[in-house]
Tab-separated table of C-alpha atoms in Angstrom:
chain	number	residue	atom	x	y	z
A	21	MET	CA	-11.367	10.967	-13.837
A	22	GLY	CA	-10.597	7.319	-13.323
A	23	GLY	CA	-12.173	4.007	-14.213
A	24	ALA	CA	-9.111	2.902	-16.170
A	25	VAL	CA	-8.807	-0.415	-14.314
A	26	SER	CA	-11.191	-2.861	-12.688
A	27	ALA	CA	-12.149	-2.545	-9.056
A	28	GLY	CA	-10.244	-4.651	-6.550
A	29	GLU	CA	-11.480	-6.628	-3.570
A	30	ASP	CA	-8.751	-5.111	-1.422
A	31	ASN	CA	-5.772	-2.779	-1.681
A	32	ASP	CA	-3.398	-5.437	-3.047
A	33	GLU	CA	-5.816	-6.447	-5.792
A	34	LEU	CA	-6.237	-2.811	-6.792
A	35	ILE	CA	-2.449	-2.500	-7.064
A	36	ASP	CA	-2.309	-5.724	-9.100
A	37	ASN	CA	-4.791	-4.202	-11.556
A	38	LEU	CA	-2.803	-0.971	-11.793
A	39	LYS	CA	0.372	-2.971	-12.484
A	40	GLU	CA	-1.309	-5.078	-15.144
A	41	ALA	CA	-2.523	-1.912	-16.884
A	42	GLN	CA	1.020	-0.428	-16.689
A	43	TYR	CA	0.023	2.498	-14.473
A	44	ILE	CA	2.469	1.224	-11.843
A	45	ARG	CA	5.759	0.328	-13.501
A	46	THR	CA	8.516	0.546	-10.888
A	47	GLU	CA	9.171	-1.398	-7.707
A	48	LEU	CA	9.525	1.688	-5.479
A	49	VAL	CA	6.103	2.986	-6.480
A	50	GLU	CA	4.523	-0.443	-6.076
A	51	GLN	CA	5.946	-0.827	-2.574
A	52	ALA	CA	4.624	2.583	-1.549
A	53	PHE	CA	1.133	1.834	-2.865
A	54	ARG	CA	0.985	-1.535	-1.115
A	55	ALA	CA	2.232	-0.098	2.177
A	56	ILE	CA	-0.664	2.342	2.620
A	57	ASP	CA	-4.240	1.079	2.416
A	58	ARG	CA	-6.295	3.517	0.348
A	59	ALA	CA	-9.398	2.698	2.409
A	60	ASP	CA	-7.763	4.205	5.507
A	61	TYR	CA	-8.176	7.645	3.911
A	62	TYR	CA	-11.926	7.244	3.367
A	63	LEU	CA	-14.659	8.082	5.820
A	64	GLU	CA	-16.095	4.884	7.269
A	65	GLU	CA	-19.419	5.094	5.421
A	66	PHE	CA	-17.702	5.376	2.019
A	67	LYS	CA	-15.068	2.637	2.333
A	68	ASP	CA	-16.935	0.278	0.015
A	69	ASN	CA	-15.700	2.422	-2.895
A	70	ALA	CA	-12.079	2.654	-1.745
A	71	TYR	CA	-10.713	0.054	-4.183
A	72	LYS	CA	-12.472	1.353	-7.269
A	73	ASP	CA	-10.441	3.364	-9.754
A	74	LEU	CA	-12.512	6.461	-9.131
A	75	ALA	CA	-12.019	9.850	-7.519
A	76	TRP	CA	-13.881	10.536	-4.260
A	77	LYS	CA	-15.043	13.834	-2.811
A	78	HIS	CA	-16.984	14.613	0.335
A	79	GLY	CA	-17.172	18.250	1.330
A	80	ASN	CA	-13.633	19.578	1.122
A	81	ILE	CA	-12.096	16.088	1.379
A	82	HIS	CA	-10.931	14.805	-1.989
A	83	LEU	CA	-9.000	11.814	-3.335
A	84	SER	CA	-7.982	11.459	-6.972
A	85	ALA	CA	-8.444	8.161	-8.788
A	86	PRO	CA	-5.731	5.528	-8.140
A	87	CYS	CA	-4.678	5.573	-11.807
A	88	ILE	CA	-3.997	9.324	-11.498
A	89	TYR	CA	-1.907	8.938	-8.343
A	90	SER	CA	0.106	6.108	-9.861
A	91	GLU	CA	0.835	8.125	-13.017
A	92	VAL	CA	1.909	11.063	-10.828
A	93	MET	CA	4.184	8.899	-8.663
A	94	GLU	CA	5.850	7.388	-11.720
A	95	ALA	CA	6.259	10.771	-13.435
A	96	LEU	CA	7.898	12.345	-10.366
A	97	ASP	CA	10.778	9.833	-10.533
A	98	LEU	CA	11.185	9.903	-6.746
A	99	GLN	CA	14.452	8.951	-5.061
A	100	PRO	CA	15.606	8.867	-1.425
A	101	GLY	CA	16.788	12.214	-0.088
A	102	LEU	CA	14.917	14.473	-2.521
A	103	SER	CA	12.706	17.412	-1.525
A	104	PHE	CA	9.006	17.334	-2.462
A	105	LEU	CA	6.258	19.972	-2.450
A	106	ASN	CA	2.614	18.915	-2.801
A	107	LEU	CA	0.348	21.817	-3.786
A	108	GLY	CA	-3.174	20.913	-2.750
A	109	SER	CA	-2.014	18.122	-0.415
A	110	GLY	CA	-5.552	17.164	0.628
A	111	THR	CA	-5.839	14.031	2.774
A	112	GLY	CA	-2.075	13.453	2.749
A	113	TYR	CA	-2.449	10.075	1.015
A	114	LEU	CA	-0.066	10.979	-1.815
A	115	SER	CA	2.357	12.812	0.503
A	116	SER	CA	2.583	9.771	2.790
A	117	MET	CA	3.344	7.426	-0.106
A	118	VAL	CA	5.994	9.856	-1.328
A	119	GLY	CA	7.476	9.953	2.201
A	120	LEU	CA	8.053	6.193	2.112
A	121	ILE	CA	10.351	6.665	-0.893
A	122	LEU	CA	12.111	9.875	0.174
A	123	GLY	CA	13.385	8.293	3.395
A	124	PRO	CA	14.546	10.005	6.585
A	125	PHE	CA	16.741	12.596	4.876
A	126	GLY	CA	14.213	13.901	2.374
A	127	VAL	CA	11.925	16.936	2.611
A	128	ASN	CA	8.154	16.460	2.372
A	129	HIS	CA	5.937	19.585	2.454
A	130	GLY	CA	2.302	20.153	1.560
A	131	VAL	CA	0.089	23.205	1.098
A	132	GLU	CA	-3.687	22.847	1.494
A	133	LEU	CA	-6.327	25.570	1.204
A	134	HIS	CA	-8.817	24.155	3.718
A	135	SER	CA	-7.911	23.948	7.403
A	136	ASP	CA	-10.410	21.135	8.080
A	137	VAL	CA	-8.686	19.011	5.444
A	138	ILE	CA	-5.303	19.722	7.075
A	139	GLU	CA	-6.691	18.412	10.361
A	140	TYR	CA	-8.058	15.329	8.570
A	141	ALA	CA	-4.662	14.706	6.944
A	142	LYS	CA	-2.857	14.940	10.281
A	143	GLN	CA	-5.257	12.427	11.831
A	144	LYS	CA	-4.687	9.967	8.970
A	145	LEU	CA	-0.919	10.433	9.171
A	146	ASP	CA	-0.950	9.770	12.904
A	147	PHE	CA	-3.097	6.661	12.369
A	148	PHE	CA	-0.655	5.294	9.772
A	149	ILE	CA	2.416	5.847	11.949
A	150	LYS	CA	0.850	4.352	15.082
A	151	THR	CA	-0.991	1.350	13.670
A	152	SER	CA	0.427	0.161	10.333
A	153	ASP	CA	2.985	-2.640	10.285
A	154	SER	CA	4.097	-1.318	6.902
A	155	PHE	CA	5.600	1.690	8.678
A	156	ASP	CA	8.405	-0.449	10.116
A	157	LYS	CA	9.427	-1.665	6.661
A	158	PHE	CA	10.515	1.841	5.657
A	159	GLU	CA	12.387	4.827	6.976
A	160	PHE	CA	9.770	7.522	6.649
A	161	CYS	CA	9.964	11.162	5.623
A	162	GLU	CA	7.010	12.513	7.580
A	163	PRO	CA	5.070	15.166	5.637
A	164	SER	CA	4.449	18.636	7.092
A	165	PHE	CA	1.305	20.500	6.053
A	166	VAL	CA	0.501	24.229	6.090
A	167	THR	CA	-2.775	25.997	5.344
A	168	GLY	CA	-2.932	28.513	2.526
A	169	ASN	CA	-3.381	29.283	-1.166
A	170	CYS	CA	-0.671	27.647	-3.231
A	171	LEU	CA	-0.626	30.715	-5.512
A	172	GLU	CA	0.409	32.939	-2.624
A	173	ILE	CA	3.597	31.218	-1.466
A	174	SER	CA	6.196	33.559	-0.022
A	175	PRO	CA	8.810	34.493	-2.652
A	176	ASP	CA	11.661	33.731	-0.243
A	177	CYS	CA	10.685	30.061	0.067
A	178	THR	CA	13.139	27.298	-0.717
A	179	GLN	CA	12.977	25.464	-4.053
A	180	TYR	CA	12.225	21.762	-4.415
A	181	ASP	CA	13.479	18.796	-6.426
A	182	ARG	CA	9.932	17.604	-7.111
A	183	VAL	CA	6.681	19.590	-7.208
A	184	TYR	CA	3.148	18.333	-7.795
A	185	CYS	CA	0.018	20.447	-8.169
A	186	GLY	CA	-3.231	18.501	-8.267
A	187	ALA	CA	-5.482	21.378	-9.335
A	188	GLY	CA	-5.692	22.769	-12.842
A	189	VAL	CA	-3.080	25.483	-13.403
A	190	GLN	CA	-3.821	28.334	-15.808
A	191	LYS	CA	-1.249	29.265	-18.420
A	192	GLU	CA	-0.617	32.575	-16.667
A	193	HIS	CA	0.650	30.740	-13.566
A	194	GLU	CA	2.974	28.327	-15.360
A	195	ASP	CA	6.127	30.374	-14.681
A	196	TYR	CA	5.101	30.828	-11.049
A	197	MET	CA	4.995	27.053	-10.625
A	198	LYS	CA	8.321	26.601	-12.368
A	199	ASN	CA	9.950	29.080	-9.964
A	200	LEU	CA	9.213	26.659	-7.105
A	201	LEU	CA	11.480	24.100	-8.755
A	202	LYS	CA	15.206	23.554	-8.478
A	203	VAL	CA	17.275	23.410	-11.654
A	204	GLY	CA	16.925	19.904	-13.058
A	205	GLY	CA	13.818	19.205	-10.972
A	206	ILE	CA	10.472	17.765	-12.077
A	207	LEU	CA	7.100	19.543	-11.993
A	208	VAL	CA	3.881	17.569	-12.546
A	209	MET	CA	0.626	19.506	-12.967
A	210	PRO	CA	-2.489	19.674	-15.186
A	211	LEU	CA	-2.114	22.784	-17.348
A	212	GLU	CA	-5.384	24.452	-18.355
A	213	GLU	CA	-5.684	26.983	-21.135
A	214	LYS	CA	-8.799	28.764	-19.874
A	215	PRO	CA	-8.053	31.656	-17.505
A	216	ASN	CA	-9.612	31.590	-14.070
A	217	HIS	CA	-10.520	34.990	-12.662
A	218	ALA	CA	-12.116	33.741	-9.448
A	219	ASP	CA	-11.237	35.831	-6.401
A	220	SER	CA	-9.416	33.755	-3.792
A	221	GLY	CA	-10.428	36.133	-0.997
A	222	LYS	CA	-8.128	37.925	1.367
A	223	SER	CA	-4.525	37.539	0.280
A	224	ARG	CA	-2.090	36.081	2.780
A	225	LEU	CA	1.430	34.919	2.064
A	226	VAL	CA	2.008	31.233	2.705
A	227	HIS	CA	5.225	30.467	4.549
A	228	LEU	CA	6.376	26.910	3.939
A	229	PRO	CA	7.892	24.867	6.778
A	230	PRO	CA	11.636	25.340	7.263
A	231	VAL	CA	13.919	22.555	6.119
A	232	ALA	CA	14.507	20.976	9.510
A	233	VAL	CA	17.810	19.430	10.582
A	234	ARG	CA	17.299	16.151	12.416
A	235	SER	CA	18.390	15.974	16.023
A	236	LEU	CA	21.224	13.705	17.128
A	237	GLN	CA	18.687	11.625	19.041
A	238	ASP	CA	16.573	11.142	15.929
A	239	LEU	CA	19.625	10.261	13.839
A	240	ALA	CA	20.560	7.649	16.446
A	241	ARG	CA	17.097	6.103	16.200
A	242	ILE	CA	17.340	5.929	12.402
A	243	ALA	CA	20.793	4.306	12.612
A	244	ILE	CA	19.744	1.758	15.249
A	245	ARG	CA	16.605	0.749	13.372
A	246	GLY	CA	18.627	0.413	10.163
A	247	THR	CA	21.200	-1.801	11.901
A	248	ILE	CA	18.483	-4.030	13.375
A	249	LYS	CA	16.886	-4.428	9.950
A	250	LYS	CA	20.219	-5.546	8.499
A	251	ILE	CA	20.633	-8.088	11.314
A	252	ILE	CA	17.127	-9.442	10.708
A	253	HIS	CA	17.824	-9.703	6.975
A	254	GLN	CA	21.094	-11.560	7.613
A	255	GLU	CA	19.419	-13.936	10.081
A	256	THR	CA	16.728	-14.682	7.501
A	257	MET	CA	19.354	-15.356	4.835
A	258	ASN	CA	21.252	-17.711	7.147
A	259	LYS	CA	18.080	-19.529	8.162
A	260	ASN	CA	16.829	-20.048	4.608
A	261	GLY	CA	20.213	-20.693	3.018
A	262	ASN	CA	20.069	-18.772	-0.226
A	263	GLY	CA	17.300	-16.568	1.055
A	264	LEU	CA	14.491	-18.434	-0.652
A	265	LYS	CA	11.362	-19.129	1.280
A	266	ASN	CA	10.533	-22.645	2.367
A	267	PRO	CA	9.309	-24.686	-0.593
A	268	PRO	CA	5.525	-24.925	-0.858
A	269	ARG	CA	3.828	-28.050	0.396
A	270	PHE	CA	2.315	-30.082	-2.405
A	271	LYS	CA	-0.945	-31.886	-1.879
A	272	ARG	CA	-0.849	-35.654	-1.985
A	273	ARG	CA	-2.194	-36.827	-5.279
A	274	ARG	CA	-5.321	-38.835	-4.638
A	275	VAL	CA	-6.535	-41.691	-6.842
A	276	ARG	CA	-10.187	-42.427	-6.331
A	277	ARG	CA	-11.611	-45.824	-7.195
A	278	ARG	CA	-14.509	-45.627	-9.592
A	279	ARG	CA	-17.226	-48.165	-10.140
A	280	MET	CA	-16.900	-49.919	-13.504
A	281	GLU	CA	-19.761	-50.510	-15.856
A	282	THR	CA	-19.687	-53.190	-18.550
A	283	ILE	CA	-21.740	-52.741	-21.723
A	284	VAL	CA	-22.603	-55.993	-23.503
A	285	PHE	CA	-23.718	-55.981	-27.158
A	286	LEU	CA	-25.757	-59.010	-28.165
A	287	ASP	CA	-27.130	-58.978	-31.704
A	288	LYS	CA	-29.296	-55.856	-31.877
A	289	GLU	CA	-29.955	-55.685	-28.189
A	290	VAL	CA	-27.820	-53.782	-25.764
A	291	PHE	CA	-27.567	-54.963	-22.188
A	292	ALA	CA	-25.849	-52.878	-19.493
A	293	SER	CA	-24.722	-54.458	-16.284
A	294	ARG	CA	-22.452	-53.273	-13.497
A	295	ILE	CA	-19.700	-55.541	-12.319
A	296	SER	CA	-18.489	-54.449	-8.951
A	297	ASN	CA	-16.314	-55.784	-6.203
A	298	PRO	CA	-18.080	-56.271	-2.850
A	299	SER	CA	-15.553	-53.965	-1.246
A	300	ASP	CA	-16.022	-51.141	-3.796
A	301	ASP	CA	-18.665	-49.316	-1.822
A	302	ASN	CA	-16.621	-49.440	1.357
A	303	ASN	CA	-13.454	-48.299	-0.440
A	304	ASN	CA	-15.274	-45.425	-2.110
A	305	SER	CA	-16.704	-44.264	1.221
A	306	GLU	CA	-13.236	-44.376	2.735
A	307	ASP	CA	-11.831	-42.324	-0.157
A	308	ILE	CA	-14.531	-39.696	0.243
A	309	GLU	CA	-13.896	-39.520	3.976
A	310	ASP	CA	-10.121	-39.199	3.392
A	311	GLU	CA	-10.724	-36.424	0.889
A	312	ARG	CA	-13.045	-34.571	3.276
A	313	GLN	CA	-10.531	-34.783	6.130
A	314	GLU	CA	-7.680	-33.585	3.935
A	315	GLU	CA	-9.729	-30.631	2.680
A	316	GLU	CA	-10.585	-29.680	6.248
A	317	GLU	CA	-6.898	-29.797	7.180
A	318	THR	CA	-5.799	-27.570	4.288
A	319	LYS	CA	-8.768	-25.219	4.091
A	320	PRO	CA	-8.056	-23.091	7.192
A	321	SER	CA	-4.476	-22.405	6.174
A	322	GLU	CA	-5.585	-21.372	2.692
A	323	LEU	CA	-8.395	-19.070	3.766
A	324	LYS	CA	-6.793	-17.684	6.911
A	325	PRO	CA	-3.072	-17.172	6.343
A	326	ASP	CA	-0.976	-16.312	9.336
A	327	PRO	CA	-0.677	-12.553	9.805
A	328	PRO	CA	2.731	-11.153	8.800
A	329	VAL	CA	5.212	-10.940	11.642
A	330	ASN	CA	6.696	-7.550	12.471
A	331	PHE	CA	10.240	-8.783	13.011
A	332	LEU	CA	11.631	-5.314	13.703
A	333	ARG	CA	9.156	-4.774	16.525
A	334	GLU	CA	9.850	-8.216	18.008
A	335	LYS	CA	13.597	-7.673	17.866
A	336	VAL	CA	13.391	-4.236	19.509
A	337	LEU	CA	11.147	-5.526	22.296
A	338	SER	CA	13.608	-8.367	22.992
A	339	LEU	CA	16.589	-6.034	23.437
A	340	PRO	CA	17.950	-5.544	26.995
A	341	LEU	CA	16.948	-1.878	27.029
A	342	PRO	CA	14.757	0.274	29.278
A	343	ASP	CA	11.127	0.262	28.120
A	344	PRO	CA	11.046	4.019	27.328
A	345	LEU	CA	13.969	3.545	24.924
A	346	LYS	CA	12.250	0.572	23.261
A	347	TYR	CA	9.101	2.623	22.765
A	348	TYR	CA	11.148	5.475	21.344
A	349	LEU	CA	12.751	3.133	18.807
A	350	LEU	CA	9.240	2.015	17.826
A	351	TYR	CA	7.958	5.590	17.473
A	352	TYR	CA	5.557	4.876	20.352
A	353	ARG	CA	3.497	2.796	17.990
A	354	GLU	CA	0.393	1.087	19.324
A	355	LYS	CA	0.397	-2.055	17.188
C-alpha cells in the first residue's frame, strides 16, 4: 500500500506532502516524523526510494508506506507518559517516533518475530541516539524489543494504553488483541475476515519486558537536561525580544538601464533608429557586473544554509563539570 502522496526530495519534503494531503494533522506527529529521517532505516543500496510513499521489504526487513505510518500515529492519539505496545515492531522506525512523544516516563515495547530484524532495529536505534541532533530536542522513551510471536504473549503480561499491530489480524484473534489493552485505551490494527490456519511452528510464550522504574541517576539527568533547555529557551527569548527570529534580509531592488529605441513613421515608410547616450553601454556593463556580484554574495547562503546549532550540547559542554558527567548528560553521543 502507499502512493497516496508525491515523492519528496528529502525527509522534510515528504512530511510536507503528507501534511498537505492531511495524513499528518497534529503538531506532535509532525515533529516526530521530522525528527527521524526515514532513509536512516533503509539499507544503503535502497535509500533512493526512502522518500517515496511506498512500502519497502528486503528479506525479513519491512517498512510500511509513510501514509500508513502517519495514519497510525494520528489514530493512536499519543500523549506523554502513556504505555505503547507495537506488535510486529520491525525496524523500530515507528517505535522510535512514538518514543519521542511518550517522553521519559512512558513505556515503549515491541514484539518482533524475526531475531535478525530485532538486531537491525537495535542498530538503527543506537545510530539515532548517538548521531542525530534531533535526539536532544526531545526527552526520549527508548523502545525495548523482544523476539516472539505476538499471538503467544504470556497471559500475565501488563496491559497498555496504546497497541498497534501491523499485520492482518483474523476475526478469531480480535478479542485476544483487545485483552492487551487497558480500559479506555486505543487499539489500531488491520482486521481481516479470512481465517489463517498457517502453523507458526513451535509454540513459545512471549514474555514482554518489565515496566522498568528509572534510577535516581537517570531521573537526575532528565531533570538537568530539562532545566538547561528552559534556560536556553529563556536566553533565546531575551535575545530576540518577543521570541521572533531576526527579520529576513530583503534584496536591494535593482533598476537596470535599458537602451531606448525610437520608431519614426514617415508617410508609408517606417524608419527605426536607436538613440542612445554615449555612456549607456558603460552603465549597462556596470549594472550587469553589480548584479553578478550581488548574486554571488547571496547564492552561497541560499544554497548552503548554516547547519542547525545543537544549543543543548554546547551548553552542557560549557558547564564547569567533569568530562564524564558531561558525556553522561549527552548520553555519550558522538555528534
